[in-house]
Amino acid sequence: MFSKNTKYNFNLKTTFLVLFSICTQFVEAQNAWKPASFEIVKSNYKTFKTSQYAHVFSGSKHNIVGLVPELQGLTGIELPLDKYKNGTNSPLQLKFKEPVQVLVGIFQEKNSEYLQADKLQNAKLVLENGITITGLAPVNIYAIAYAKGTHTILPNAKGLFAILGVIKSSQQLVSRNAELLDGKLWNPTYIIEGFSDEKPLFEIIGGENKPVIDEGMSGTEGIQGGFEGGRVVKVGDTYHMFPTERAGEKGVEYYYDRVKTKIGHWTSKDAIHWKRESTIYQASGTYAVTEDDNPMNDRRGAIWSYMPVFSEKANKWYGYYLAYTVHKEIQPNHSFGRIWRCESTVEGINGIGGPYKDMGIIMEPGLDSQPWEGRQGVASFFPYKVGDKYFGFYSGAYPFESWADYPKKSGKGWFVALAESNSLEGPWTRMNKGLEPIKTIHPQFVENPIVSQLPNGLYIAVFDGGPEGWGHHLPNMIGYTLSKDGINWGEARYLPIETKVDKTWDIMRTPLCLIPEGNDVYTIIYNTIDLKKRFHPTGMVKVKLNKEVMESRLKELK
């Protein structure tokens, strides 16, 4: 709960974080290890820069998600994962122009597939738990000295290890325990665009290095907690955004920001400078009085995830949005979601600003619900057309193992499945009776997918890939998935946009669009969380489509 000293506390915390950052940068500069050059002899092994997201092994998805500053910027070597695990690898020969120390990562895994530390000779332990690699055990880092000349590295070693850098022999190394996290917390592993064996579908080409909507900007008055979810569409030369505004109330604890919500309508000519036009819907902000899905409760306590879709048949804009019952104490507080459909009262493509009128509920908990939809489901909805039919992603979260767990005993997981209909108006039916969610994209977390098509007809859905925070170890990046038929969806890839724009967030949340701008360039508007402040800002990034990769992905998909 925020007290009357909240502003002072925030300022003090911000000052501390700035000073901490300055001190950290100084320490990092002092601790940086000096790299030594080397040459790979008689092999086609590739090198990598030891840094965030670096791809450590060829033939794998394993990437670095945490490392000590001493390792930052060194040059590692991609070893073929399977060959080293089963002992069929060719010898690794390196040529040095001076005496060096090779930094070898040893996994703390008592398994014959991994090189064991007791098999090392003349090695010095310099970093315990010094790097985190997705899906793999904690790593201890050893330094092994080599003289000038050509050497076979660990010629008698059996099992997987990592080459994380080569540094000068004169470098003074002080052993310490960095206490970085176990990489197995990031399980399953996942593909990061530009950091794997495959060519990326999208190149991140830049964007805004600061939020395009942030606290204090025009239009944010009365919005305590910023933004989360919704959709952006482009009509002519104007962008229209319909975000969930975490309005809350002044003087009321920040949790209430996500209860008393609004659906706003914002416009922009450049996706950077935004103007608030109107309020489309506003939630009641009323808490439930019972713990089950009971009509005694206000089932529009919180409103989220507004998705505008143009109906060519009706020649008007439809809106699909989510209304929740909100319990003050039972997790998840947002429960028993219902999807409403509304229509603009103004016909034509320019009627996107409404006003809108409700047409009724199209999906809700009922006899065809399944336990995986959980306490939160139905938690989002996005319709799209495939041929003469319509499909819609709907979601569930906080699943029940069985209906015996209803209404309070829920687990963890954020899932999506498909519904189908012959029209945008419905009725909508859960496909396969909703028996199983789609897990080919990611087995644990897919949230708020928005579907469009690429130039070759491939369907693409951008979605929230899940946080690194709140006890979760998920990609913390915008995700996308591809489909050839709009029904079967492939494995997710994730976009590390902070490689080209300043990272102003701790937690990446929901992408609101993938808008084509011509010349294969696309605009993505996205929401984030900066843990230093209450207001959740909105950012913008541009990506460029690689058409050659697009065609190869089409051939790969069934």
XYZ file of C-alpha atoms in Angstrom:
558
model
C 0.000 0.000 0.000
C 1.226 3.501 -0.832
C 1.538 5.911 2.087
C 1.537 9.704 2.091
C 5.343 9.473 1.766
C 5.161 7.437 -1.460
C 6.575 10.207 -3.667
C 9.483 10.780 -1.278
C 10.156 7.048 -1.105
C 10.144 6.768 -4.894
C 12.600 9.692 -5.218
C 14.897 8.208 -2.579
C 14.744 4.816 -4.263
C 15.469 6.381 -7.674
C 18.485 8.251 -6.261
C 19.787 5.042 -4.705
C 19.352 3.158 -7.986
C 21.234 5.845 -9.930
C 24.128 5.796 -7.435
C 24.091 1.991 -7.428
C 24.221 1.987 -11.252
C 27.192 4.385 -11.273
C 29.045 2.280 -8.695
C 28.221 -0.915 -10.583
C 29.544 0.540 -13.843
C 32.762 1.582 -12.058
C 33.191 -1.875 -10.549
C 32.488 -3.512 -13.900
C 35.101 -1.324 -15.574
C 37.604 -2.262 -12.875
C 36.739 -5.964 -13.066
C 36.652 -6.322 -16.845
C 38.924 -9.151 -17.942
C 41.296 -8.382 -20.820
C 40.634 -10.594 -23.843
C 43.392 -12.354 -25.737
C 43.139 -13.105 -29.444
C 43.097 -16.669 -30.764
C 42.569 -18.614 -33.960
C 40.459 -21.748 -34.405
C 42.550 -24.329 -36.264
C 41.196 -26.894 -38.749
C 37.502 -26.728 -37.800
C 34.355 -24.819 -38.677
C 33.412 -23.938 -35.117
C 31.898 -20.466 -34.796
C 32.598 -17.906 -32.107
C 30.135 -15.842 -30.075
C 30.328 -12.714 -27.972
C 29.821 -13.669 -24.342
C 26.863 -11.458 -23.506
C 23.144 -11.502 -22.767
C 21.255 -13.908 -25.117
C 24.446 -15.311 -26.656
C 23.954 -18.732 -28.274
C 26.416 -21.035 -26.526
C 26.138 -24.359 -28.399
C 25.384 -25.130 -32.031
C 22.470 -27.495 -32.591
C 20.659 -26.174 -29.511
C 18.447 -23.399 -28.137
C 20.556 -22.705 -25.058
C 21.293 -19.018 -24.486
C 22.919 -16.888 -21.814
C 20.403 -15.082 -19.598
C 22.760 -13.982 -16.834
C 26.497 -13.439 -16.512
C 29.064 -11.689 -14.349
C 30.600 -8.429 -15.663
C 34.052 -10.037 -15.896
C 32.838 -12.217 -18.787
C 30.976 -9.504 -20.677
C 32.336 -8.978 -24.192
C 34.774 -11.891 -24.250
C 34.781 -14.267 -27.219
C 33.471 -17.782 -26.678
C 33.304 -20.780 -29.016
C 30.087 -22.526 -30.088
C 30.620 -26.220 -29.477
C 28.243 -28.751 -31.118
C 26.054 -29.809 -28.209
C 25.110 -33.358 -29.175
C 28.602 -34.336 -30.340
C 30.176 -33.212 -27.093
C 27.476 -34.906 -25.025
C 27.954 -38.280 -26.730
C 31.721 -38.007 -27.142
C 31.853 -37.903 -30.976
C 33.253 -34.386 -31.220
C 36.389 -33.589 -33.188
C 39.313 -32.092 -31.226
C 39.204 -28.345 -30.655
C 42.516 -26.762 -31.607
C 43.315 -23.118 -30.846
C 46.359 -21.048 -31.781
C 47.565 -18.335 -29.395
C 50.005 -15.504 -30.120
C 50.844 -15.110 -26.441
C 50.386 -16.980 -23.168
C 46.666 -17.083 -22.256
C 44.059 -18.437 -19.894
C 41.091 -20.273 -21.413
C 37.835 -19.936 -19.456
C 35.974 -23.241 -19.328
C 32.428 -23.569 -18.005
C 31.736 -26.796 -16.125
C 28.108 -27.717 -15.465
C 27.272 -28.821 -11.930
C 25.578 -31.946 -13.262
C 26.581 -35.441 -12.121
C 25.936 -37.023 -15.481
C 28.130 -38.795 -18.036
C 26.976 -36.355 -20.717
C 28.830 -33.525 -18.932
C 32.530 -33.041 -18.268
C 33.201 -33.428 -14.562
C 35.376 -30.921 -12.719
C 37.609 -33.637 -11.228
C 38.751 -34.531 -14.759
C 40.348 -31.119 -15.269
C 44.106 -30.720 -14.894
C 45.989 -27.539 -13.957
C 42.690 -25.669 -13.762
C 41.844 -22.907 -11.283
C 38.256 -22.346 -10.136
C 37.676 -18.603 -10.626
C 33.882 -18.214 -10.621
C 31.281 -20.331 -8.912
C 27.798 -19.929 -10.441
C 29.241 -17.327 -12.797
C 26.838 -17.630 -15.712
C 23.229 -18.760 -16.328
C 22.436 -20.701 -19.504
C 18.807 -21.525 -20.243
C 17.794 -25.108 -19.516
C 21.172 -26.146 -18.114
C 22.603 -26.664 -14.648
C 24.584 -23.986 -12.758
C 28.031 -23.289 -14.177
C 31.400 -23.048 -12.426
C 34.122 -21.361 -14.462
C 37.728 -22.535 -14.468
C 40.825 -20.885 -15.943
C 43.349 -23.135 -17.705
C 46.737 -21.693 -18.667
C 48.231 -22.278 -22.149
C 51.548 -21.142 -23.577
C 52.009 -19.360 -26.887
C 51.413 -21.712 -29.832
C 48.826 -24.242 -31.051
C 47.061 -26.442 -28.510
C 44.325 -29.046 -28.411
C 41.888 -27.933 -25.709
C 41.078 -30.660 -23.173
C 42.008 -33.471 -25.580
C 40.984 -36.261 -23.195
C 37.811 -34.591 -21.902
C 34.556 -36.515 -22.195
C 31.234 -34.707 -22.031
C 29.830 -31.233 -22.581
C 31.506 -28.070 -21.336
C 31.550 -24.452 -22.518
C 34.348 -22.227 -23.823
C 33.376 -18.774 -22.543
C 36.461 -16.727 -23.399
C 40.218 -16.427 -23.680
C 42.047 -13.839 -21.581
C 45.608 -12.664 -21.155
C 47.879 -14.758 -18.984
C 48.785 -11.702 -16.926
C 45.174 -11.170 -15.880
C 44.814 -11.354 -12.109
C 41.850 -13.561 -11.212
C 40.168 -13.415 -7.825
C 37.933 -16.382 -7.088
C 34.395 -15.679 -5.922
C 30.875 -17.095 -5.882
C 28.665 -14.939 -8.128
C 25.531 -16.808 -6.981
C 23.771 -16.518 -10.331
C 20.598 -18.531 -10.834
C 20.253 -22.135 -11.974
C 19.603 -22.225 -15.739
C 17.136 -25.074 -15.257
C 14.672 -22.493 -13.974
C 14.368 -21.460 -17.629
C 12.749 -24.632 -18.850
C 11.922 -25.327 -21.608
C 14.561 -23.539 -23.628
C 13.405 -21.223 -26.378
C 14.550 -19.642 -29.642
C 15.681 -16.003 -29.566
C 15.664 -14.256 -32.967
C 19.210 -13.563 -34.135
C 20.771 -15.771 -31.420
C 20.412 -19.290 -32.790
C 21.546 -21.477 -35.674
C 18.730 -20.231 -37.889
C 18.388 -16.906 -39.674
C 15.886 -14.542 -38.015
C 12.556 -13.807 -39.664
C 12.645 -10.278 -38.278
C 15.587 -7.923 -37.957
C 15.124 -5.384 -35.189
C 15.991 -2.074 -36.841
C 15.313 0.413 -34.043
C 12.593 2.516 -32.527
C 12.090 4.879 -29.634
C 14.660 4.779 -26.826
C 12.083 5.987 -24.323
C 8.382 5.284 -23.792
C 6.000 6.886 -26.279
C 3.380 7.146 -23.521
C 4.550 7.644 -19.966
C 3.410 9.166 -16.708
C 2.727 12.882 -16.925
C 2.197 13.007 -20.678
C -0.960 14.609 -22.048
C -3.917 12.247 -21.785
C -2.559 10.264 -18.844
C -4.300 12.387 -16.237
C -6.283 10.143 -13.915
C -4.468 6.984 -15.044
C -2.535 5.868 -11.975
C -1.033 2.622 -13.227
C -0.396 3.048 -16.943
C -1.305 0.560 -19.662
C -1.626 -3.142 -20.383
C -2.919 -4.947 -23.467
C -5.400 -4.072 -26.181
C -4.786 -3.509 -29.865
C -3.449 -0.897 -32.297
C -4.742 -0.703 -35.883
C -3.895 1.724 -38.672
C -6.663 3.367 -40.713
C -5.275 5.453 -43.566
C -2.421 7.454 -42.062
C -3.704 7.283 -38.484
C -2.900 4.780 -35.762
C -5.746 3.934 -33.392
C -4.881 2.392 -30.033
C -7.368 0.847 -27.600
C -5.336 0.071 -24.463
C -6.479 -1.100 -21.069
C -5.886 1.899 -18.831
C -5.058 0.877 -15.278
C -6.908 3.876 -13.950
C -7.348 3.162 -10.246
C -7.965 6.078 -7.929
C -5.749 8.665 -6.298
C -5.072 7.811 -2.684
C -6.037 4.156 -3.173
C -3.426 1.372 -3.115
C -1.809 0.540 -6.442
C -3.478 -2.875 -6.648
C -6.746 -1.094 -7.379
C -5.217 0.209 -10.641
C -5.883 -3.163 -12.212
C -9.429 -3.377 -10.879
C -10.877 -0.009 -11.817
C -9.878 -0.031 -15.486
C -10.890 1.836 -18.628
C -10.680 1.129 -22.344
C -9.307 4.283 -23.927
C -9.115 5.389 -27.559
C -5.842 7.071 -28.565
C -4.661 8.284 -31.997
C -1.308 9.112 -33.568
C 0.116 10.011 -36.970
C 3.576 8.568 -36.295
C 3.078 5.918 -33.551
C 5.211 8.136 -31.301
C 3.100 11.150 -30.338
C -0.303 10.099 -29.020
C -3.534 11.914 -28.262
C -6.278 10.522 -26.050
C -9.640 10.793 -27.829
C -12.227 9.150 -25.578
C -13.204 6.429 -23.134
C -14.833 3.439 -24.840
C -15.706 1.500 -21.663
C -15.139 1.838 -17.941
C -15.201 -0.947 -15.349
C -17.179 -0.685 -12.151
C -14.168 -1.431 -9.930
C -16.462 -3.438 -7.635
C -15.145 -6.450 -5.728
C -16.971 -9.792 -5.597
C -19.000 -10.778 -2.557
C -18.632 -14.565 -3.067
C -15.651 -16.704 -4.050
C -17.376 -18.594 -6.888
C -18.803 -17.544 -10.266
C -22.010 -16.208 -8.819
C -24.483 -13.754 -10.408
C -24.507 -11.926 -7.076
C -21.064 -10.607 -8.073
C -20.472 -7.717 -10.449
C -19.180 -9.525 -13.510
C -17.828 -6.293 -15.016
C -15.673 -5.442 -12.015
C -12.621 -5.048 -14.306
C -12.509 -4.656 -18.114
C -9.482 -5.598 -20.231
C -8.079 -6.549 -23.623
C -10.190 -4.626 -26.172
C -9.727 -5.952 -29.720
C -11.194 -3.888 -32.612
C -11.898 -5.876 -35.791
C -13.511 -4.452 -38.964
C -16.458 -6.399 -40.382
C -16.565 -5.902 -44.140
C -19.945 -7.609 -44.281
C -21.529 -5.256 -41.735
C -19.335 -2.300 -42.831
C -18.570 -1.379 -39.259
C -16.083 -1.944 -36.472
C -16.684 -4.650 -33.922
C -14.998 -4.695 -30.536
C -14.276 -7.797 -28.453
C -13.327 -7.269 -24.834
C -12.932 -9.078 -21.541
C -14.944 -8.482 -18.364
C -13.900 -10.023 -15.043
C -15.281 -10.767 -11.631
C -12.679 -9.455 -9.158
C -12.072 -11.059 -5.781
C -9.967 -9.062 -3.344
C -8.144 -12.005 -1.771
C -8.231 -15.180 -3.917
C -5.565 -15.555 -6.608
C -6.001 -14.825 -9.420
C -8.027 -11.814 -8.384
C -9.328 -11.459 -11.946
C -11.643 -14.432 -12.331
C -14.336 -16.034 -14.505
C -13.716 -13.906 -17.595
C -16.441 -13.265 -20.123
C -15.958 -12.031 -23.681
C -18.320 -9.299 -24.857
C -18.886 -8.143 -28.424
C -19.831 -4.567 -29.276
C -20.426 -2.624 -32.501
C -19.645 0.908 -33.552
C -22.804 2.954 -34.089
C -21.001 4.786 -36.917
C -20.748 2.814 -40.164
C -17.640 2.619 -42.329
C -13.927 2.256 -41.774
C -13.744 5.726 -40.215
C -16.262 4.782 -37.524
C -13.524 3.174 -35.457
C -13.854 5.780 -32.704
C -17.427 4.741 -31.996
C -19.445 5.215 -29.867
C -19.979 1.479 -29.369
C -22.990 -0.480 -28.190
C -22.863 -3.882 -26.502
C -24.249 -6.846 -28.449
C -23.871 -9.487 -25.740
C -21.521 -12.155 -24.416
C -19.961 -14.502 -26.992
C -17.855 -16.741 -24.696
C -18.035 -17.454 -20.974
C -17.508 -20.201 -18.392
C -20.134 -22.879 -18.927
C -20.896 -26.507 -19.645
C -18.307 -26.633 -22.460
C -15.510 -25.133 -20.335
C -12.578 -27.341 -19.411
C -10.501 -27.369 -16.192
C -7.394 -25.969 -17.963
C -9.271 -22.701 -18.549
C -8.985 -22.307 -14.819
C -10.236 -19.679 -12.445
C -9.323 -16.830 -14.800
C -10.767 -18.114 -18.085
C -12.072 -17.001 -20.500
C -9.130 -14.588 -20.283
C -8.811 -13.081 -23.782
C -10.213 -13.396 -27.297
C -9.012 -12.497 -30.788
C -10.946 -13.475 -33.972
C -9.473 -13.859 -37.481
C -10.631 -15.172 -40.841
C -9.350 -18.292 -42.621
C -11.071 -18.916 -45.946
C -14.815 -18.825 -45.339
C -14.548 -19.550 -41.622
C -13.543 -17.602 -38.556
C -11.292 -18.770 -35.765
C -10.591 -17.128 -32.472
C -7.812 -17.519 -29.929
C -9.303 -17.707 -26.450
C -7.312 -18.225 -23.306
C -7.364 -19.564 -19.780
C -5.098 -19.228 -16.772
C -4.623 -20.568 -13.242
C -5.863 -24.021 -14.274
C -7.723 -26.547 -12.176
C -6.438 -30.128 -12.226
C -10.079 -31.183 -12.194
C -13.412 -29.604 -11.410
C -12.998 -30.897 -7.870
C -10.547 -27.987 -7.392
C -13.177 -25.357 -8.297
C -13.417 -22.539 -7.265
C -10.203 -21.750 -5.349
C -7.538 -24.438 -5.766
C -5.806 -23.326 -8.942
C -2.364 -24.005 -10.405
C -0.079 -22.038 -12.728
C -0.127 -21.747 -16.502
C -1.348 -19.341 -19.191
C -2.801 -21.170 -22.173
C -4.655 -20.568 -25.447
C -6.952 -22.650 -27.612
C -9.158 -22.064 -30.658
C -12.856 -21.449 -31.090
C -14.618 -21.456 -34.456
C -17.594 -19.741 -36.052
C -19.170 -19.083 -39.425
C -19.306 -15.349 -38.725
C -17.748 -12.660 -36.560
C -21.047 -12.399 -34.725
C -20.973 -16.042 -33.627
C -22.066 -18.330 -32.157
C -18.523 -19.382 -31.208
C -17.755 -23.017 -30.375
C -14.693 -24.361 -28.602
C -12.851 -26.585 -31.102
C -12.344 -30.192 -29.979
C -14.735 -29.264 -27.177
C -11.857 -27.303 -25.675
C -10.304 -30.503 -24.322
C -6.679 -29.408 -24.686
C -4.928 -26.055 -25.006
C -2.367 -25.438 -27.770
C 1.077 -26.250 -26.381
C 3.089 -26.310 -29.605
C 3.744 -22.564 -29.245
C 5.001 -22.715 -25.653
C 3.921 -25.305 -23.084
C 3.433 -22.882 -20.188
C 2.806 -19.301 -21.292
C 1.050 -17.683 -24.252
C -0.990 -14.556 -23.552
C -3.057 -12.161 -25.698
C -2.162 -13.357 -29.236
C -3.023 -10.975 -32.111
C -3.208 -12.538 -35.582
C -2.386 -11.110 -39.017
C -0.931 -12.448 -42.287
C 2.488 -12.082 -43.883
C 2.811 -11.327 -47.628
C 3.111 -15.025 -48.566
C -0.086 -15.940 -46.703
C 1.509 -17.274 -43.531
C -0.521 -16.492 -40.435
C 1.446 -14.857 -37.651
C 0.413 -14.224 -34.060
C 2.375 -11.868 -31.818
C 1.893 -12.399 -28.087
C 3.143 -11.736 -24.574
C 5.935 -14.255 -23.989
C 5.799 -14.195 -20.182
C 7.755 -12.331 -17.500
C 11.094 -12.713 -15.851
C 9.723 -11.712 -12.492
C 7.089 -12.479 -9.848
C 8.708 -15.889 -9.387
C 8.538 -16.772 -13.100
C 11.514 -17.452 -15.376
C 10.015 -16.959 -18.828
C 11.445 -15.333 -21.985
C 10.435 -11.769 -20.934
C 10.216 -10.832 -24.619
C 7.629 -10.317 -27.326
C 6.894 -13.676 -28.930
C 5.537 -14.719 -32.302
C 4.301 -17.963 -33.815
C 3.516 -18.980 -37.414
C 0.804 -21.107 -39.015
C 0.207 -22.264 -42.569
C -3.498 -22.974 -42.105
C -4.447 -20.726 -39.179
C -5.144 -23.771 -37.008
C -1.834 -25.543 -36.381
C 0.703 -23.204 -34.805
C 4.477 -23.621 -34.683
C 7.067 -23.135 -31.978
C 7.477 -19.582 -30.719
C 10.396 -17.277 -31.456
C 11.188 -14.279 -29.279
C 12.302 -10.761 -30.217
C 15.156 -9.261 -28.137
C 14.288 -5.675 -29.034
C 16.617 -4.286 -26.352
C 19.504 -5.113 -28.691
C 18.478 -2.080 -30.783
C 16.498 0.181 -28.413
C 17.307 1.236 -24.867
C 15.825 -1.152 -22.326
C 13.542 1.031 -20.205
C 11.668 -1.883 -18.633
C 12.155 -4.708 -16.181
C 9.265 -6.811 -17.463
C 8.118 -6.952 -21.077
C 4.372 -7.299 -21.381
C 1.958 -7.304 -24.307
C 2.539 -6.404 -27.975
C -0.485 -4.547 -29.373
C 0.137 -4.939 -33.107
C 2.319 -5.924 -36.027
C 1.502 -3.188 -38.567
C 3.011 -3.300 -42.100
C 4.497 0.046 -43.150
C 5.888 -0.846 -46.597
C 9.367 -1.995 -47.672
C 8.959 -5.022 -45.347
C 9.051 -2.806 -42.240
C 6.572 -3.387 -39.400
C 5.635 -1.338 -36.331
C 5.116 -2.938 -32.928
C 3.572 -1.021 -30.033
C 4.112 -2.739 -26.700
C 3.478 -2.359 -22.960
C 6.114 -2.807 -20.270
C 6.646 -2.633 -16.521
C 9.332 -0.505 -14.892
C 9.515 -1.810 -11.327
C 10.790 1.545 -10.077
C 7.438 3.178 -10.677
C 3.716 2.560 -10.498
C 2.918 3.660 -14.065
C 3.306 0.973 -16.763
C 4.502 2.736 -19.955
C 4.072 2.036 -23.675
C 6.914 1.708 -26.200
C 7.440 1.395 -29.950
C 9.895 -0.579 -32.093
C 10.370 -1.253 -35.817
C 11.299 -4.631 -37.281
C 12.096 -5.681 -40.851
C 10.842 -8.893 -42.455
C 13.326 -11.191 -44.207
C 11.323 -12.535 -47.162
C 13.829 -15.309 -47.881
C 13.392 -16.634 -44.354
C 9.619 -16.184 -44.646
C 9.533 -18.482 -47.682
C 11.725 -21.100 -46.002
C 9.461 -21.084 -42.937
C 6.439 -21.642 -45.199
C 8.105 -24.753 -46.634
C 8.993 -26.034 -43.159
C 5.446 -25.809 -41.796
C 3.088 -28.719 -42.300
